[in-house]
Coordinates of C-alpha atoms in Angstrom, one line a residue:
M1 CA -25.3 9.7 16.7
T2 CA -24.2 8.6 20.2
D3 CA -23.1 5.1 21.1
L4 CA -25.1 3.3 23.7
I5 CA -23.1 2.3 26.8
L6 CA -24.4 -1.0 27.9
Q7 CA -22.0 -1.7 30.8
S8 CA -22.9 -0.2 34.2
T9 CA -21.4 -0.7 37.6
L10 CA -24.1 -1.3 40.3
T11 CA -23.1 -0.2 43.8
C12 CA -25.1 -1.6 46.7
P13 CA -26.3 1.1 49.0
H14 CA -26.2 -1.3 52.0
C15 CA -22.7 -2.8 51.8
G16 CA -20.9 -0.9 49.0
H17 CA -20.3 -4.0 46.9
Q18 CA -19.8 -3.2 43.2
A19 CA -20.6 -5.4 40.2
T20 CA -20.4 -4.5 36.5
E21 CA -23.4 -5.8 34.6
T22 CA -24.6 -5.5 31.0
M23 CA -27.9 -3.7 30.7
P24 CA -30.6 -5.1 28.5
T25 CA -31.9 -2.9 25.7
D26 CA -35.4 -4.3 25.6
A27 CA -36.4 -4.6 29.3
C28 CA -35.8 -3.1 32.8
W29 CA -34.3 -4.8 35.7
F30 CA -36.6 -4.2 38.6
F31 CA -34.7 -6.4 41.1
Y32 CA -31.1 -7.2 41.6
D33 CA -29.5 -9.5 44.2
C34 CA -26.4 -8.0 45.7
A35 CA -23.5 -10.6 45.6
G36 CA -21.9 -8.9 48.6
C37 CA -24.7 -8.9 51.2
G38 CA -27.6 -10.7 49.6
E39 CA -29.9 -7.7 49.8
L40 CA -32.5 -7.5 47.1
L41 CA -32.2 -4.1 45.4
R42 CA -35.2 -2.3 44.0
P43 CA -35.4 1.0 42.1
K44 CA -35.8 4.1 44.1
P45 CA -39.1 5.9 43.8
G46 CA -39.3 7.6 40.4
D47 CA -36.6 5.5 38.8
C48 CA -37.4 2.9 36.2
C49 CA -34.8 0.3 37.1
V50 CA -31.9 -0.6 39.4
F51 CA -29.4 0.8 36.9
C52 CA -31.0 4.2 37.1
S53 CA -30.9 4.1 40.9
Y54 CA -27.6 2.4 41.7
G55 CA -25.7 2.2 38.4
S56 CA -22.7 4.2 37.1
V57 CA -24.7 4.6 33.8
P58 CA -28.5 5.0 33.6
C59 CA -30.3 2.5 31.5
P60 CA -30.6 3.0 27.7
P61 CA -34.0 4.3 26.5
I62 CA -36.4 1.5 25.7

């Protein structure tokens, strides 16, 4: 059995700002406001959430 990693570092593709966030296990984050530049991040096409698109760790399975 593997342990779930719930911490992921999001990296903004616009300004490079990084922030470590705790991923929810029961929902997806579709939007994330970058604290560096204020850009609203959305998942890339084909990804389920911002963690899968911009995170150091993809989201846990729902």
